[in-house]
Every structure is written in structure tokens, then in C-alpha cells.
Amino acid sequence: DGGITQSPKYLFRKEGQNVTLSCEQNLNHDAMYWYRQDPGQGLRLIYYSQIVNDFQKGDIAEGYSVSREKKESFPLTVTSAQKNPTAFYLCASSTLAGVSYEQYFGPGTRLTVT
Amino acid sequence: GQSLEQPSEVTAVEGAIVQINCTYQTSGFYGLSWYQQHDGGAPTFLSYNALDGLEETGRFSSFLSRSDSYGYLLLQELQMKDSASYFCAVRVRSGGYQKVTFGIGTKLQVIP
């Protein structure tokens, strides 16, 4: 089965610790994205990547970092510099061919920092 | 930057028709997408409009007017399982890249 996996589903961390969220896809998609969702809010773009070893800041990149060493993988690190890290994090991927650029989402990681 | 506006909540009766509007302000516009998200779940793609007009997929239809920077999602024959949040999203050119910006979502409640 092709799809996107994110792990873990729930993550708890103490304030001041960096934490890395995993995102893997086997859809052979070129583009990958990280979004943050807060209760009752839309999806806000953190980082995106359209090719290996290249990525772009989204609308709320401060306090986050990413890497894209492999086409299949796009891990997100939430650093201690992120002032309000508790949120639902969603990873997505899409092809860059075709028309719709439909994004396929993983199940998400719910991060709680106390 | 981009901005999108859509109603925060809509309530409709099972079996009825509901329209969720989306207006946007952006540059480098390519197209408008719609996604559905059930509570606690991941968003799933519903439709995409790059050109003016109506696209129909089963009970769902999506409309775009590029000149008015406006689109809507039409849900017909509403079912209880349609209770979810619906997001419009614009695909735009950003430098040499393309990115997608989502609206805040419309929470649809379908009542018996």
C-alpha cells in the first residue's frame, strides 16, 4: 500500500528539548510539506520541499528545521526556540506533474510540550 | 502574502444542499482546492479548480471565478458523515516554487 506515515502519533516532551517528527512516503512524490494545525484553526505551512537537498520556508518557519536527504523522507525538528510548540503536525506530499497537485496527508503527530 | 476567507461554521439538514464560499487575495494564483477533514483525522482532497466554472464529482461540486477571486464547494444530498471541516486552499507561485496556503476551515454540522 502506498501512503505517508508519520510517527509517533502522540509525542510528549519537556520544554527546552528539541524533538524530531518523522515523515516517510512511498508514493514517489517529489514535493513534501509540513503543516501545523492548532485547535479550530486552518493548516499553516511550516516548510516545503520540491526536490532532494532543497527546501523552502513556509509561513511559520521560525523555531523549526527540516532536512530532505532522501526523496522519501522529510523529518521536522521542533527546536526549543519554538515558543508555542504544542500542536497537531501534519506532513503531506504531492506530485509536481499533472494539474491538481493534490496533497496526500499523513495521519499526523500530536505534540504536547509541558 | 495570501489570505483566504471562508465561514467558520455552517449547519445544514440531512438531505439538503449546502454551499461553502471561499474568497481569496493572492498573487501568482494557479488554482483553488478543497479538502475535507474529520475531527482528529487528516485532510483528504476533494477537488481542484484551475479554470473558471463548475467541476462535479458525485455529490460534491466546486466552482471557481478567477476574476472575482471566489470559489465555492457545493455539497448535495447531505449525509451525517459529511459533518467535518472543509478547507479551501490556493496554489500559488512563490519565487521559483509553488506552495499551497489553506484557509481556516468551515466546520459543517449536518443535523437530522
Short mmCIF file of C-alpha atoms in Angstrom, two decimals:
data_model
loop_
_atom_site.label_atom_id
_atom_site.label_comp_id
_atom_site.label_asym_id
_atom_site.label_seq_id
_atom_site.Cartn_x
_atom_site.Cartn_y
_atom_site.Cartn_z
CA ASP A 1 0.00 0.00 0.00
CA GLY A 2 1.30 3.42 -0.93
CA GLY A 3 0.98 6.26 1.51
CA ILE A 4 2.51 8.58 4.06
CA THR A 5 3.48 7.54 7.52
CA GLN A 6 4.12 9.79 10.46
CA SER A 7 5.43 8.65 13.77
CA PRO A 8 4.74 8.73 16.55
CA LYS A 9 1.01 9.52 16.73
CA TYR A 10 1.40 11.20 20.13
CA LEU A 11 4.57 12.78 21.48
CA PHE A 12 5.25 14.38 24.83
CA ARG A 13 8.28 16.50 25.58
CA LYS A 14 9.56 18.81 28.24
CA GLU A 15 10.07 22.45 27.43
CA GLY A 16 13.59 23.21 26.24
CA GLN A 17 14.07 19.91 24.40
CA ASN A 18 14.35 19.56 20.65
CA VAL A 19 12.12 16.92 19.12
CA THR A 20 12.11 15.39 15.63
CA LEU A 21 8.92 14.25 13.91
CA SER A 22 9.20 11.59 11.26
CA CYS A 23 7.53 11.65 7.83
CA GLU A 24 8.03 8.98 5.20
CA GLN A 25 6.24 8.48 1.86
CA ASN A 26 6.37 5.69 -0.70
CA LEU A 27 4.27 7.44 -3.33
CA ASN A 28 7.33 8.57 -5.30
CA HIS A 29 6.22 12.16 -4.86
CA ASP A 30 8.70 14.95 -5.45
CA ALA A 31 7.15 17.51 -3.11
CA MET A 32 6.71 17.23 0.63
CA TYR A 33 5.22 19.65 3.13
CA TRP A 34 4.90 20.23 6.86
CA TYR A 35 1.86 21.95 8.34
CA ARG A 36 0.88 22.90 11.83
CA GLN A 37 -2.74 22.88 12.97
CA ASP A 38 -3.98 24.44 16.20
CA PRO A 39 -7.49 23.79 17.60
CA GLY A 40 -10.12 25.41 15.43
CA GLN A 41 -7.50 26.70 13.04
CA GLY A 42 -6.52 26.01 9.49
CA LEU A 43 -3.29 24.45 8.33
CA ARG A 44 -0.28 26.72 8.43
CA LEU A 45 2.71 25.89 6.24
CA ILE A 46 6.00 25.42 8.08
CA TYR A 47 8.40 24.15 5.40
CA TYR A 48 8.14 22.56 1.99
CA SER A 49 10.50 20.81 -0.35
CA GLN A 50 10.19 20.09 -4.06
CA ILE A 51 13.47 18.27 -4.56
CA VAL A 52 16.03 16.40 -2.53
CA ASN A 53 18.50 18.61 -0.66
CA ASP A 54 16.36 21.69 -1.22
CA PHE A 55 13.61 23.15 0.94
CA GLN A 56 11.82 26.45 1.44
CA LYS A 57 10.45 28.25 4.47
CA GLY A 58 6.71 28.45 4.70
CA ASP A 59 4.68 31.00 6.60
CA ILE A 60 5.72 29.99 10.14
CA ALA A 61 9.23 28.51 9.87
CA GLU A 62 10.73 30.18 12.95
CA GLY A 63 11.73 27.62 15.56
CA TYR A 64 11.61 24.70 13.13
CA SER A 65 14.15 22.98 10.92
CA VAL A 66 13.92 20.28 8.24
CA SER A 67 16.12 18.15 6.04
CA ARG A 68 15.47 16.35 2.75
CA GLU A 69 18.32 13.91 2.27
CA LYS A 70 16.12 11.30 0.61
CA LYS A 71 13.10 11.68 -1.65
CA GLU A 72 11.04 9.51 0.69
CA SER A 73 11.80 11.30 3.93
CA PHE A 74 11.20 14.82 5.27
CA PRO A 75 11.77 14.96 9.05
CA LEU A 76 10.80 18.07 11.01
CA THR A 77 12.68 19.19 14.11
CA VAL A 78 10.81 21.37 16.58
CA THR A 79 13.52 23.27 18.39
CA SER A 80 13.50 24.84 21.82
CA ALA A 81 13.29 28.20 20.06
CA GLN A 82 9.70 27.49 19.01
CA LYS A 83 7.70 29.47 21.57
CA ASN A 84 4.46 27.52 21.39
CA PRO A 85 5.19 24.05 20.01
CA THR A 86 2.12 22.18 21.28
CA ALA A 87 0.05 21.45 18.17
CA PHE A 88 -1.05 18.84 15.65
CA TYR A 89 1.61 18.40 12.95
CA LEU A 90 0.68 17.14 9.51
CA CYS A 91 3.02 16.02 6.77
CA ALA A 92 1.88 15.87 3.16
CA SER A 93 3.29 15.01 -0.23
CA SER A 94 2.30 15.66 -3.82
CA THR A 95 3.47 15.04 -7.32
CA LEU A 96 4.63 18.06 -9.30
CA ALA A 97 3.18 16.66 -12.51
CA GLY A 98 -0.46 16.83 -13.52
CA VAL A 99 -2.85 19.62 -12.77
CA SER A 100 -4.21 19.44 -9.28
CA TYR A 101 -1.08 18.98 -7.19
CA GLU A 102 -3.34 17.01 -4.85
CA GLN A 103 -1.73 16.69 -1.46
CA TYR A 104 -1.78 13.37 0.36
CA PHE A 105 -1.62 13.74 4.12
CA GLY A 106 -0.19 11.50 6.78
CA PRO A 107 -2.17 10.72 9.96
CA GLY A 108 -0.42 13.47 11.92
CA THR A 109 1.59 13.71 15.12
CA ARG A 110 0.07 15.38 18.15
CA LEU A 111 2.90 17.06 20.06
CA THR A 112 2.47 18.21 23.64
CA VAL A 113 5.22 20.21 25.31
CA THR A 114 4.99 20.93 29.02
CA GLY B 1 1.17 37.01 1.06
CA GLN B 2 -2.06 35.16 0.65
CA SER B 3 -5.33 35.49 2.52
CA LEU B 4 -8.43 33.34 2.32
CA GLU B 5 -11.82 33.86 3.87
CA GLN B 6 -14.44 31.24 4.48
CA PRO B 7 -17.24 30.99 7.07
CA SER B 8 -16.19 29.41 10.32
CA GLU B 9 -19.32 27.30 10.82
CA VAL B 10 -22.31 26.11 8.80
CA THR B 11 -25.25 23.96 9.88
CA ALA B 12 -27.46 22.12 7.42
CA VAL B 13 -30.12 19.44 7.46
CA GLU B 14 -29.56 15.90 6.27
CA GLY B 15 -30.62 15.55 2.64
CA ALA B 16 -30.30 19.26 1.93
CA ILE B 17 -27.77 21.22 -0.14
CA VAL B 18 -25.09 23.45 1.38
CA GLN B 19 -22.67 25.88 -0.22
CA ILE B 20 -19.38 26.86 1.42
CA ASN B 21 -17.84 30.02 0.00
CA CYS B 22 -14.20 30.99 -0.21
CA THR B 23 -12.72 34.31 -1.25
CA TYR B 24 -9.01 34.82 -1.65
CA GLN B 25 -6.45 37.51 -2.18
CA THR B 26 -3.19 36.37 -3.64
CA SER B 27 -0.71 36.82 -6.43
CA GLY B 28 0.69 34.12 -8.65
CA PHE B 29 -2.58 32.18 -8.45
CA TYR B 30 -2.72 28.77 -10.07
CA GLY B 31 -5.83 27.18 -8.65
CA LEU B 32 -8.20 26.51 -5.76
CA SER B 33 -8.51 23.20 -3.93
CA TRP B 34 -10.93 21.86 -1.36
CA TYR B 35 -10.12 19.40 1.41
CA GLN B 36 -12.26 17.61 3.97
CA GLN B 37 -11.08 16.85 7.49
CA HIS B 38 -12.98 14.84 10.09
CA ASP B 39 -12.22 15.54 13.74
CA GLY B 40 -8.85 14.12 14.70
CA GLY B 41 -8.13 12.93 11.18
CA ALA B 42 -6.02 14.01 8.25
CA PRO B 43 -7.33 16.22 5.46
CA THR B 44 -8.38 14.46 2.27
CA PHE B 45 -8.52 16.02 -1.17
CA LEU B 46 -11.94 16.73 -2.67
CA SER B 47 -11.46 18.87 -5.76
CA TYR B 48 -9.33 21.34 -7.66
CA ASN B 49 -10.28 24.19 -9.99
CA ALA B 50 -7.75 25.93 -12.16
CA LEU B 51 -10.22 27.36 -14.67
CA ASP B 52 -13.48 29.22 -14.24
CA GLY B 53 -16.55 27.08 -13.94
CA LEU B 54 -18.06 24.17 -12.14
CA GLU B 55 -16.43 20.78 -11.53
CA GLU B 56 -18.70 17.97 -10.41
CA THR B 57 -17.65 14.83 -8.59
CA GLY B 58 -20.59 12.84 -7.34
CA ARG B 59 -22.44 14.71 -4.61
CA PHE B 60 -19.73 17.35 -4.42
CA SER B 61 -19.19 20.22 -6.87
CA SER B 62 -16.67 23.04 -6.82
CA PHE B 63 -16.83 26.37 -8.59
CA LEU B 64 -14.21 28.99 -9.39
CA SER B 65 -14.37 32.54 -10.67
CA ARG B 66 -10.83 33.81 -11.17
CA SER B 67 -11.99 37.34 -11.99
CA ASP B 68 -13.87 37.53 -8.67
CA SER B 69 -11.21 35.64 -6.66
CA TYR B 70 -14.03 33.48 -5.42
CA GLY B 71 -14.94 29.86 -5.25
CA TYR B 72 -17.37 27.58 -3.50
CA LEU B 73 -17.90 23.97 -2.58
CA LEU B 74 -21.41 22.61 -3.05
CA LEU B 75 -22.48 19.52 -1.17
CA GLN B 76 -25.73 17.89 -2.24
CA GLU B 77 -27.89 15.23 -0.59
CA LEU B 78 -26.14 15.84 2.69
CA GLN B 79 -25.39 12.83 4.83
CA MET B 80 -24.49 12.72 8.51
CA LYS B 81 -20.99 11.53 7.57
CA ASP B 82 -20.44 14.85 5.76
CA SER B 83 -20.11 16.53 9.16
CA ALA B 84 -16.48 17.67 9.04
CA SER B 85 -14.32 20.71 8.43
CA TYR B 86 -13.85 21.88 4.86
CA PHE B 87 -10.79 23.87 3.83
CA CYS B 88 -10.23 25.88 0.70
CA ALA B 89 -6.60 26.20 -0.36
CA VAL B 90 -4.87 28.25 -3.03
CA ARG B 91 -1.92 27.02 -5.02
CA VAL B 92 0.35 29.91 -5.83
CA ARG B 93 3.70 30.69 -7.36
CA SER B 94 6.29 31.62 -4.76
CA GLY B 95 9.63 32.55 -6.25
CA GLY B 96 10.60 29.61 -8.40
CA TYR B 97 8.40 27.29 -6.38
CA GLN B 98 4.76 26.51 -5.89
CA LYS B 99 3.12 26.36 -2.50
CA VAL B 100 -0.33 25.81 -1.06
CA THR B 101 -1.97 28.05 1.54
CA PHE B 102 -5.05 26.87 3.43
CA GLY B 103 -7.98 28.82 4.80
CA ILE B 104 -9.06 28.45 8.42
CA GLY B 105 -11.73 25.93 7.52
CA THR B 106 -15.52 25.76 7.72
CA LYS B 107 -16.97 23.37 10.27
CA LEU B 108 -20.07 21.79 8.77
CA GLN B 109 -22.59 20.23 11.09
CA VAL B 110 -25.26 18.07 9.47
CA ILE B 111 -28.33 17.64 11.63
CA PRO B 112 -31.16 15.10 11.25
#
